[in-house]
Coordinates of C-alpha atoms in Angstrom, one line a residue:
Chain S
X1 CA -148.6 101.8 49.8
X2 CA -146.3 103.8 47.5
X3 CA -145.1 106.1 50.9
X4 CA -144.2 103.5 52.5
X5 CA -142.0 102.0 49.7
X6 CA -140.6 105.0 49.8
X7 CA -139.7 105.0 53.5
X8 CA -138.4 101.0 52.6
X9 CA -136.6 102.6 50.1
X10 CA -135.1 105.8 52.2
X11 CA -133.9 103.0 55.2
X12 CA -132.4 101.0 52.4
X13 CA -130.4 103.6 51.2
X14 CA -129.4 104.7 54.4
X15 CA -128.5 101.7 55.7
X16 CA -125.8 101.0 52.4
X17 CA -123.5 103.6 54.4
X18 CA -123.5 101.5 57.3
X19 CA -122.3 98.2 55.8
X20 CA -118.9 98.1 58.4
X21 CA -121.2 98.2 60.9
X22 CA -123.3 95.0 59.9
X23 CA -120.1 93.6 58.4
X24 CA -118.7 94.3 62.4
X25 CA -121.9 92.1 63.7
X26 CA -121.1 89.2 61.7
X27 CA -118.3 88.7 64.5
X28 CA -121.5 87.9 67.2
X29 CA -123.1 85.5 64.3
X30 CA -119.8 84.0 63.7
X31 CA -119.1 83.3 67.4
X32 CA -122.8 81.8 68.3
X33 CA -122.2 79.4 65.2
X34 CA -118.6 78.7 66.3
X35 CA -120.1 77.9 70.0
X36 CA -123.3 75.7 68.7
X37 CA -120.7 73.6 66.2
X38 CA -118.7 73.1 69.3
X39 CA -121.6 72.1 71.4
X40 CA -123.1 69.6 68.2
X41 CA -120.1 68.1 67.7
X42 CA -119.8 67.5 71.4
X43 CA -123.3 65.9 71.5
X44 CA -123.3 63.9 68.3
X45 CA -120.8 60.7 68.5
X46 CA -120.9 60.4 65.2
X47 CA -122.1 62.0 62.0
X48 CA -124.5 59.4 61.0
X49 CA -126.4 59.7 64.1
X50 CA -130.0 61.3 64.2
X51 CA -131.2 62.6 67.7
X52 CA -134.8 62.9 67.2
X53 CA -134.9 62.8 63.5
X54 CA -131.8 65.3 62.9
X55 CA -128.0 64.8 61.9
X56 CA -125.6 67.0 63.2
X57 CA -125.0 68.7 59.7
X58 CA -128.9 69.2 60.1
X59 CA -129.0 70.7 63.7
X60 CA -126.2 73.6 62.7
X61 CA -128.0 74.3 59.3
X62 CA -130.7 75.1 61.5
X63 CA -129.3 77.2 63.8
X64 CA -127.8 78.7 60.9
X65 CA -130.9 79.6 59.6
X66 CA -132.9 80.6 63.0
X67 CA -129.9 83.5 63.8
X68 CA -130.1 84.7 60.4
X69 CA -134.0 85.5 60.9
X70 CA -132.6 86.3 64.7
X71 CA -130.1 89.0 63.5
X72 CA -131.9 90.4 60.7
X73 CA -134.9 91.4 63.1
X74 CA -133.0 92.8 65.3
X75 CA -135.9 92.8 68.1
X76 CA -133.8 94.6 70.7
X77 CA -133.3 97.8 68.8
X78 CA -136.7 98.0 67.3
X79 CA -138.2 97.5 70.4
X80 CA -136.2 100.2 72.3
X81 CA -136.8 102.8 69.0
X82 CA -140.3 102.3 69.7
X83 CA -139.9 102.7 73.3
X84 CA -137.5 105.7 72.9
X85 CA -140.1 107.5 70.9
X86 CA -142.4 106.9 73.7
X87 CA -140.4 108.2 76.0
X88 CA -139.1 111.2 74.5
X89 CA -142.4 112.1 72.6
X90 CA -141.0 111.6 69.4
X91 CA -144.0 109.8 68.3
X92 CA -145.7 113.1 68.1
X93 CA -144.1 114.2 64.8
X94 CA -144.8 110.9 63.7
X95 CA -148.4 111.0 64.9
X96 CA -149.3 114.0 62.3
X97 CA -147.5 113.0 59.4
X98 CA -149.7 111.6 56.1
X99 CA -148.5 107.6 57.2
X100 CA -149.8 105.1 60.2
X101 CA -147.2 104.5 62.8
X102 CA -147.0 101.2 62.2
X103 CA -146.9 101.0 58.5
X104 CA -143.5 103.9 59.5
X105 CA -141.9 101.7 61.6
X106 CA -142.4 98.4 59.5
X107 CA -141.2 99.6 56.4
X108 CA -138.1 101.8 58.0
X109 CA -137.2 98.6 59.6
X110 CA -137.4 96.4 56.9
X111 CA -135.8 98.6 54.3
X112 CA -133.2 98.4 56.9
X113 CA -133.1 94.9 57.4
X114 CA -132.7 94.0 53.3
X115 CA -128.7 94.5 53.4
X116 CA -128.7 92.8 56.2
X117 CA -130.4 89.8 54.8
X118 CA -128.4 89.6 51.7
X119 CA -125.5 89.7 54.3
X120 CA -126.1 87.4 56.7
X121 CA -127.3 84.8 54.4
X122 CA -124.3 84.7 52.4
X123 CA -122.3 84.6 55.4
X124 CA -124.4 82.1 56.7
X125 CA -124.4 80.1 53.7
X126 CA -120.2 80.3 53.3
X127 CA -120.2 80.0 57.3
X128 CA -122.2 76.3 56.9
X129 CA -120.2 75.5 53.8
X130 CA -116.5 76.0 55.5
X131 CA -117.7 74.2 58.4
X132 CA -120.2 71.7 57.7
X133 CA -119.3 70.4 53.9
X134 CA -122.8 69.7 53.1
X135 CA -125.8 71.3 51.5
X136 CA -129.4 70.7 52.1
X137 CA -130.8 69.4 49.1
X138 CA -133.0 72.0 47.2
X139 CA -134.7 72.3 44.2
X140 CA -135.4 75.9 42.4
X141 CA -139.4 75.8 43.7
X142 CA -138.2 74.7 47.2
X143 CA -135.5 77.5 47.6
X144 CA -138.1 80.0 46.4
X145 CA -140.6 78.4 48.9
X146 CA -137.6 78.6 51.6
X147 CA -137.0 82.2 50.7
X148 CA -140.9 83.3 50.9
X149 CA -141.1 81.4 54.1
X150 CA -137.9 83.6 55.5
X151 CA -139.4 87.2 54.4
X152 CA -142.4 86.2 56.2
X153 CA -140.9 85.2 59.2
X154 CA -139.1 88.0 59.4
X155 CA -142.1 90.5 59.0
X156 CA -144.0 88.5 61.3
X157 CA -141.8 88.4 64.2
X158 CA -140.9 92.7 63.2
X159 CA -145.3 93.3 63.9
X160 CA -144.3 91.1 66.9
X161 CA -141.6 93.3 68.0
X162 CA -143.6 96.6 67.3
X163 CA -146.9 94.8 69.1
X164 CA -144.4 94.5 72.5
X165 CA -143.2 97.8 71.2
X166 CA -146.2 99.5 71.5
X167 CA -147.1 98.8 75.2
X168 CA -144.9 101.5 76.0
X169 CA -148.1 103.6 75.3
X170 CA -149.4 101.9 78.6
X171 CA -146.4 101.0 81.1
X172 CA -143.6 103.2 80.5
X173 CA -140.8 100.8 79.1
X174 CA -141.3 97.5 77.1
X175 CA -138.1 96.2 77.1
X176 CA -138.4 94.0 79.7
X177 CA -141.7 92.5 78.0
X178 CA -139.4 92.0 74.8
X179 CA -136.9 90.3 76.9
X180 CA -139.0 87.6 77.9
X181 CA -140.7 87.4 74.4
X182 CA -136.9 87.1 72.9
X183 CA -136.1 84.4 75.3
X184 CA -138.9 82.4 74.4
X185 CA -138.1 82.7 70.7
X186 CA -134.0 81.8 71.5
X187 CA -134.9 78.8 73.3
X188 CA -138.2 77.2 72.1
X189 CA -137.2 78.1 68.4
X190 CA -133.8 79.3 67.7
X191 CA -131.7 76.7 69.3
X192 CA -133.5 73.9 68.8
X193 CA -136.1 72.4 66.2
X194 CA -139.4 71.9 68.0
X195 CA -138.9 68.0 68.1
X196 CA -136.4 68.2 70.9
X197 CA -139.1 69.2 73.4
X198 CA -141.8 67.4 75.5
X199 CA -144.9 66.6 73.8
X200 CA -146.8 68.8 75.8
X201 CA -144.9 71.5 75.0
X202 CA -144.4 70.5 71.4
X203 CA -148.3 71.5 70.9
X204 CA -148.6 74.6 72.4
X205 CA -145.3 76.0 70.0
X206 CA -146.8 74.4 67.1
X207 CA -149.5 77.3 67.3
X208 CA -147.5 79.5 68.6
X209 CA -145.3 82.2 66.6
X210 CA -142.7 80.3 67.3
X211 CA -143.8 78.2 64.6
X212 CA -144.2 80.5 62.2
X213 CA -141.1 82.7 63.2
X214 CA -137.9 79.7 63.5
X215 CA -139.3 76.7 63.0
X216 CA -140.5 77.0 59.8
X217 CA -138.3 78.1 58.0
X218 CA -135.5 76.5 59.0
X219 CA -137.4 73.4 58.9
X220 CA -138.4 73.4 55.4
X221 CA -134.3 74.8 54.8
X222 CA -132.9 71.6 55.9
X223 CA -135.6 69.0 55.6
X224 CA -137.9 70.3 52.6
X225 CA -141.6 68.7 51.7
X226 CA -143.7 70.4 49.6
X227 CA -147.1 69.6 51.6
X228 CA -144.7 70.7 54.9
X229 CA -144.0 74.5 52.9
X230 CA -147.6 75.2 51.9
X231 CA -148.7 74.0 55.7
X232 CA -146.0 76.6 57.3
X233 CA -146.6 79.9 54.4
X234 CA -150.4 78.9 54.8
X235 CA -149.9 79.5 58.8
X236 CA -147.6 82.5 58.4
X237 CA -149.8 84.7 56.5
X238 CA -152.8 84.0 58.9
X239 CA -150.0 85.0 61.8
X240 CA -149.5 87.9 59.4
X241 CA -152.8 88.9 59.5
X242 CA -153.2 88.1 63.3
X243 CA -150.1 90.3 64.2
X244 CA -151.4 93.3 61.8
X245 CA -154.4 93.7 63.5
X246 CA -152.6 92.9 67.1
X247 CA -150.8 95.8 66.2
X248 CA -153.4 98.1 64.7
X249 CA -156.1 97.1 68.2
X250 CA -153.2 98.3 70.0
X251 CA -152.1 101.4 68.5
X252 CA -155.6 102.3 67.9
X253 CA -156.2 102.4 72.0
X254 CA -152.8 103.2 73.1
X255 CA -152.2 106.8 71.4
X256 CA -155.2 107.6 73.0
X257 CA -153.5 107.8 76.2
X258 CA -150.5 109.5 74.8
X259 CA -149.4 112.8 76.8
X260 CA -146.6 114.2 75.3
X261 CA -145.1 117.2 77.6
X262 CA -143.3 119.8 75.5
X263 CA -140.8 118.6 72.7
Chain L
X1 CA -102.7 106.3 100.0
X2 CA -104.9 104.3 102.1
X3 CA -107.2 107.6 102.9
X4 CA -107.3 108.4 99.1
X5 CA -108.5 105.0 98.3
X6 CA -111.2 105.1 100.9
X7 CA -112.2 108.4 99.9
X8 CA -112.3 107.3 96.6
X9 CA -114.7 104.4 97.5
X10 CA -116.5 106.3 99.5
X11 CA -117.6 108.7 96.7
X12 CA -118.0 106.0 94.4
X13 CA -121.0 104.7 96.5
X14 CA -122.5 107.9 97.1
X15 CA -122.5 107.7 93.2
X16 CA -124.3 105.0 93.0
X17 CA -126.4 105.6 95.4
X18 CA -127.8 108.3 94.0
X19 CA -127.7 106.8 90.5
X20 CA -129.8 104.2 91.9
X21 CA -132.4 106.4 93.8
X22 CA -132.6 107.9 90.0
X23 CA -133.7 104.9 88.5
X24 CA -136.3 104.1 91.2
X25 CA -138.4 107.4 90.5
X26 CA -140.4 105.2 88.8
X27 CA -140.8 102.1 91.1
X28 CA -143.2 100.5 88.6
X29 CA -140.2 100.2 85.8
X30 CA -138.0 99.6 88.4
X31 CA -139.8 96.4 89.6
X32 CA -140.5 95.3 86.5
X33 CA -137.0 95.3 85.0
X34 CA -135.8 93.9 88.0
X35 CA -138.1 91.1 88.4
X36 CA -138.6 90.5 84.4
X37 CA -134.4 90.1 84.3
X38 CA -134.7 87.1 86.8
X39 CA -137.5 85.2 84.5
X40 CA -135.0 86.2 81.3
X41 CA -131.9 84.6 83.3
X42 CA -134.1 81.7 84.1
X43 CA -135.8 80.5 80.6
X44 CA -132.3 79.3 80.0
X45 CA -132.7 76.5 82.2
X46 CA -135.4 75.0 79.9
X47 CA -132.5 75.0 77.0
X48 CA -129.7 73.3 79.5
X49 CA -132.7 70.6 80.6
X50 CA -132.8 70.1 77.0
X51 CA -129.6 69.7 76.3
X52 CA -128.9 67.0 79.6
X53 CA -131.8 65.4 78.1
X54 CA -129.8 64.6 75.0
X55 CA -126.4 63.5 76.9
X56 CA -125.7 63.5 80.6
X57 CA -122.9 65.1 80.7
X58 CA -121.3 68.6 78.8
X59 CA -117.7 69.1 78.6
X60 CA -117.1 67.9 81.9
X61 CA -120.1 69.6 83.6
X62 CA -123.2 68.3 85.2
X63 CA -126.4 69.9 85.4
X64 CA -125.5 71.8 88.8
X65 CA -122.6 73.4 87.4
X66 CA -124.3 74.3 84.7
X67 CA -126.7 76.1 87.2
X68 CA -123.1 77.4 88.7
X69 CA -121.5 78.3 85.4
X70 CA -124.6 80.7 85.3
X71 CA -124.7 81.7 88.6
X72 CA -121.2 83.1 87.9
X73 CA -122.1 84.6 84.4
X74 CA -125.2 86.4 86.1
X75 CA -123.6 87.8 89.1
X76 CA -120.1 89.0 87.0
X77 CA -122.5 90.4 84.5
X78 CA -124.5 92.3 87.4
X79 CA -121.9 93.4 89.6
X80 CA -120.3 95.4 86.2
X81 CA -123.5 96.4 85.0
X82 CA -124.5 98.0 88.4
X83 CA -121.4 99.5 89.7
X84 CA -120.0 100.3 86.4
X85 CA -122.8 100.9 83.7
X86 CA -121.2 103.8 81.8
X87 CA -118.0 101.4 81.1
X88 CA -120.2 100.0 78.5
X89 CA -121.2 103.8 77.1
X90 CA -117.7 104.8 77.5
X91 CA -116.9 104.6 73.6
X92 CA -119.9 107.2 73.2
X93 CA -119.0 109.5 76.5
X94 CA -115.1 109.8 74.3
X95 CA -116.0 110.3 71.2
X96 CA -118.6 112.7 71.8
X97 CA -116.2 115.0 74.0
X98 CA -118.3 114.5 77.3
X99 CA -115.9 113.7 79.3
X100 CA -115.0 117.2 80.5
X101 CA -117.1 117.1 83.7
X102 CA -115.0 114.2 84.7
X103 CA -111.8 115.8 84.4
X104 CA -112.7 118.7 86.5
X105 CA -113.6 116.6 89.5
X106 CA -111.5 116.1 92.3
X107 CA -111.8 112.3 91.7
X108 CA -110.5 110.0 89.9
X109 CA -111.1 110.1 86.3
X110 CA -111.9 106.9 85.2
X111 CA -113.9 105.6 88.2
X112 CA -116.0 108.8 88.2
X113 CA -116.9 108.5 84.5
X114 CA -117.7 104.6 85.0
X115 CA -120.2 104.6 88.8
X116 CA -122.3 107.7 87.3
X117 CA -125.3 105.2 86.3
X118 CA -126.7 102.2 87.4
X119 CA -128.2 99.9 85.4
X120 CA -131.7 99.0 87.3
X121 CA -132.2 95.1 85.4
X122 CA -128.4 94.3 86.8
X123 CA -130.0 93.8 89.7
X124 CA -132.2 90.9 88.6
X125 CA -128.9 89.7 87.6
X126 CA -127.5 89.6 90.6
X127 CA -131.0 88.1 92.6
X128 CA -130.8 85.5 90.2
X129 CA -127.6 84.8 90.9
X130 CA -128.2 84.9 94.6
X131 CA -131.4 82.3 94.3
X132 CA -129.2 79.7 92.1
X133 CA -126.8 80.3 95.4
X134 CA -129.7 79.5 97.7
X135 CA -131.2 76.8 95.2
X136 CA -127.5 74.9 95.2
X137 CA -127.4 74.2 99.2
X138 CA -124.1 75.7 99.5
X139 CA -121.7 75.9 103.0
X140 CA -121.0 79.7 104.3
X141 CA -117.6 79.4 103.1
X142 CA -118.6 78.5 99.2
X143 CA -120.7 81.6 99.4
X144 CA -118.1 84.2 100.6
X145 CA -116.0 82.4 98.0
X146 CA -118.5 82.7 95.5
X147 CA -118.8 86.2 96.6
X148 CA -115.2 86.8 96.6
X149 CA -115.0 85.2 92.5
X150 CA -118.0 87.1 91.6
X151 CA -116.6 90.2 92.7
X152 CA -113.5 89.6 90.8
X153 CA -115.3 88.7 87.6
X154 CA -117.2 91.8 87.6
X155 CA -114.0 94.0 87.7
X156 CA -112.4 92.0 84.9
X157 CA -115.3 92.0 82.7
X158 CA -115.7 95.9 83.8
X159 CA -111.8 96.3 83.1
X160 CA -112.7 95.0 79.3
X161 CA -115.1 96.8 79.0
X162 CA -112.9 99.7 79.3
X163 CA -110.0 98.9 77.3
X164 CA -112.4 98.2 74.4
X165 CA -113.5 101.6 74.7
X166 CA -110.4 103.2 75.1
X167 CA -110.1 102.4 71.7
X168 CA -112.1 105.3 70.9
X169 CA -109.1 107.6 71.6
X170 CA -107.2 106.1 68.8
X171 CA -110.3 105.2 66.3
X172 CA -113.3 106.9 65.1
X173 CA -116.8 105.2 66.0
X174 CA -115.1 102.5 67.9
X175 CA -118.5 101.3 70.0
X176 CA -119.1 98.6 67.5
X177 CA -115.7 97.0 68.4
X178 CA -116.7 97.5 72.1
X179 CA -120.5 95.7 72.0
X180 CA -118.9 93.0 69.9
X181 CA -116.4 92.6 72.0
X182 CA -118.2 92.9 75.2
X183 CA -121.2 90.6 73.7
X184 CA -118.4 87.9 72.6
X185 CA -117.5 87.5 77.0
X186 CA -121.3 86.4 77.4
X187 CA -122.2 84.5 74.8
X188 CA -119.0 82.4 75.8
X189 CA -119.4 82.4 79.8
X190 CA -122.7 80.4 79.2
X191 CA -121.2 77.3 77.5
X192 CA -118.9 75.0 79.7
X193 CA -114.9 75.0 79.0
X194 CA -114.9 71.4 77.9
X195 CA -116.5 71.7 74.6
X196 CA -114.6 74.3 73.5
X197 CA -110.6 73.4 72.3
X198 CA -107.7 74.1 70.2
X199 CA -107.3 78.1 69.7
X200 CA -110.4 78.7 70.8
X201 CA -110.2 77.4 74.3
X202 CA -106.4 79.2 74.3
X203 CA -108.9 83.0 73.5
X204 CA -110.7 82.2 76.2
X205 CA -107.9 82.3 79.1
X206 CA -106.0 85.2 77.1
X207 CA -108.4 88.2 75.1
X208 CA -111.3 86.8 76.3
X209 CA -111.2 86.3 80.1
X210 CA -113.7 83.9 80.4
X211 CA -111.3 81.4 82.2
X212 CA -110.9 83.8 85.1
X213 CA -114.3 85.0 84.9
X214 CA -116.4 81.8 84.8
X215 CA -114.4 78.4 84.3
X216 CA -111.5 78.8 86.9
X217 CA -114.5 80.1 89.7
X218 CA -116.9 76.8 88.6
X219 CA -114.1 74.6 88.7
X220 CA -112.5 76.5 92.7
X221 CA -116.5 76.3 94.5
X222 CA -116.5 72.5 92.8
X223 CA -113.0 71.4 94.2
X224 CA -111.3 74.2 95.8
X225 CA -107.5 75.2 95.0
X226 CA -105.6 77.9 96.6
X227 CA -103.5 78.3 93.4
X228 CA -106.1 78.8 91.3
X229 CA -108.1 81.2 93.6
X230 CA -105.0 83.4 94.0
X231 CA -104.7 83.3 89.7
X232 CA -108.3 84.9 89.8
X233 CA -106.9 87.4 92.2
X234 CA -104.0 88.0 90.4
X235 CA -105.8 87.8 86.4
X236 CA -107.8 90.9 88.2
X237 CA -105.2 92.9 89.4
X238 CA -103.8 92.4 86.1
X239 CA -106.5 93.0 83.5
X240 CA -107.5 96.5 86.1
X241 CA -103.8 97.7 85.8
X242 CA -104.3 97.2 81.7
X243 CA -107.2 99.3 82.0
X244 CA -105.7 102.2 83.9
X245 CA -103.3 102.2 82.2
X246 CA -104.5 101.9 78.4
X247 CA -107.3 104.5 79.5
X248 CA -104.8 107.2 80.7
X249 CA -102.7 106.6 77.9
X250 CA -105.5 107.4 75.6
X251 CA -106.4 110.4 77.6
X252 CA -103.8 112.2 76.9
X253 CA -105.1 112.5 72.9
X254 CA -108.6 113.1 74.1
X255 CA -109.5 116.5 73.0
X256 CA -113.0 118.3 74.3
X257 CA -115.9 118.8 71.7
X258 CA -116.8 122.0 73.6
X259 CA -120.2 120.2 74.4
X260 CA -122.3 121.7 76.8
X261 CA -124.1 119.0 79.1
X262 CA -126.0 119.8 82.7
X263 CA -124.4 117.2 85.2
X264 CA -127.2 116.8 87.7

């Protein structure tokens, strides 16, 4: 465990000398909130109103909350670095080093992803304040609760990302397989609370990452209950044990097929 | 003139051509990122049915232009992506001196460093585009008009492209600025004009050319307008001329890197 705190830690460092650059991403956030708090305020007629059990403050606060997990995975990227070492063998020199793949990959991505958080969710936080006035009401046990939920959806939907990630050991480029998965998280779970959707497809997110991943979180973030929280954490750390062993299955058969020509 | 510019158009396809035959080496990927584009393109239906559900109608828009306002976004995005893939890695192909092998070519500078890649998925763009087409029961002469807009779209949206990556002559690590700037056109082009106002919808017709490149094409195939299809035109002619000319401005401080890079 300690190695891989100290590849957390490495990334971490690392990623302090990049701060512009996150700093230069908060321009995309800042736009997809702008666009959403046009489209709610178009769609609501009036404050008070609830469409299916949200206000408008609530519905932004969400998507607030759903592109902050959104941006600090940053699924595109990972998935292409594992790709890309696919591709180019790289995974070789990470193949005989004293670590698992995985455990590399998760911690190096993570330990890169904790200046982002603190980032994004001030941003966020200021960003919802400016705009929206209000704050969700929350307690010190249900912001720690909130908080727990976030990290775990965020290193539930990174073992996601390195799952899709790692069938690049089979066909030669996942990205289009992380497209698809991305869309499904955008749409089913990022934009819009699972309430908005048909019944039938209400069910099938409700065991799906999804739920674990956007809803969540963001759920218990603007509409908290207690029974709610230890429901969702109780679900995300069986997904977190679901997507470890995804991952390690997969891995496991997949390097056995590695050729690597040359390097 | 004339021969020059069909020369130049001429070489520009044979570039693409063979960029294209590149990427099809592997017909497996190729398929796949083609056909795995149009399903990405499509889940956002589910989010707009979603939306109508809610209200029936979105600044202005119904459902079908919706479908339209995507049809445009897909097909602008594809036609630059295709033709013109290395305008979004121009930043990189500055900063890191490789831009040699294009200045020694009897060609054009710019074009030639732009059409030297294809991007394979742009053409899952593009089908997708071409399906919402088929899908919305149009007459011949909204096609060759959609065809007409679309092509125009791409060149602006490839002419930005290029300008924020000229930057890069002036400023160190400048890509950033590009992607951001180049992500900020999509994430717009998929919303209708009406819900947007004030300053906002004032960026959109000015820095960010989503009004020529989305709104003003929607609104022309819904209820057509001469004036506004020749302001298309003419927003293209402009933003290419900005993008010559920004672009050969900033050549003129690019300095090599002395890289050595096989062009083959």
């Amino acid at each position: 465990m300690r190695k891989y705190l100290f590849i957390f830690k490495a990334e971490l460092m690392s990623a302090l000398q990049y701060v512009a650059n996150i700093l230069l991403h908060m321009i995309t956030y800042f736009i997809v909130i702008i666009i959403f708090f046009y489209l709610w305020n178009y769609i609501y007629d009036d404050p008070t109103q609830l469409i299916n059990g949200y206000s408008k403050t609530q519905m932004i606060w969400y998507v607030i909350i759903t592109e902050i997990i959104w941006n600090i995975v940053s699924g595109r990227k990972l998935c292409r670095r594992i790709c890309d070492d696919v591709k180019s063998g790289n995974i070789a020199y990470n193949m005989n080093k004293p670590y698992n793949y995985i455990g590399y990959i998760l911690s190096s991505h993570l330990g890169e992803g904790i200046i982002k958080s603190l980032i994004y969710i001030t941003f966020g936080i200021i960003l919802g304040r400016v705009f929206l006035g209000a704050f969700p009401t929350l307690n010190v046990l249900s912001i720690v609760l909130v908080i727990l939920s976030l990290i775990l959806a965020v290193v539930i939907d990174t073992l996601f990302i390195i799952f899709i990630g790692l069938f690049s050991l089979y066909i030669e480029d996942a990205n289009p397989l992380f497209w698809l998965y991305s869309k499904l998280i955008l749409i089913l779970g990022t934009m819009f609370p699972i309430e908005f959707f048909p019944e039938v497809i209400q069910k099938i997110t409700t065991v799906s990452p999804i739920y674990v991943i956007c809803y969540g979180p963001a759920k218990l973030f603007v509409d908290f209950n207690l029974n709610n929280a230890l429901n969702i954490i109780a679900f995300q750390f069986i997904y977190l044990a679901v997507a470890f062993g995804l991952c390690g299955v997969l891995y496991a058969k997949g390097v056995k097929k590695l050729n690597v020509n040359g390097g | 003139m004339l021969m020059a510019v069909k020369n130049q158009i001429k070489v520009t396809l044979v570039s693409v051509k063979y960029a294209l035959m590149r990427e099809m080496l592997n017909k497996w990927t190729f398929l796949m990122n083609v056909f795995f584009m149009i399903l990405n393109n499509a889940s956002f239906i589910l989010q707009w049915i979603v939306i109508y559900s809610l209200k029936q109608d979105i600044g202005g828009y119904t459902f079908e232009q919706v479908l339209l306002l995507w049809a445009f976004t897909a097909s602008t995005f594809g036609i630059s992506h295709f033709f013109f893939r290395k305008a979004y890695s121009l930043s990189d192909t500055i900063t890191y001196g490789k831009l040699d092998s294009y200045l020694v070519q009897p060609k054009n500078i710019l074009i030639s460093a732009i059409t030297s890649e294809v991007d394979a998925s742009a053409i899952g763009d593009m089908l997708y585009a071409l399906i919402i087409v088929l899908i919305s029961k149009l007459t011949m002469w909204q096609v060759l008009l959609f065809m007409i807009l679309s092509i125009c779209g791409g060149v602006i949206l490839t002419a930005l492209a290029v300008i924020l990556a000229s930057l890069s002559f002036w400023l160190n690590k400048s890509d950033m600025i590009a992607d951001t700037g180049n992500n900020m056109t999509t994430h717009f082009a998929t919303y209708p004009e009406g819900i947007f106002n004030g300053i906002v919808k004032f960026l959109l017709y000015t820095i960010i050319p989503v009004g020529f490149t989305n709104y003003i094409p929607v609104s022309v195939m819904t209820n057509f307008d001469w004036k506004l299809t020749l302001m298309v035109i003419g927003a293209t002619a402009f933003w290419v001329a900005a993008a010559f000319a920004i672009f050969y401005k900033g050549l003129r401080r690019y300095s090599s890197s002395n890289l050595m890079i096989a062009k083959i």
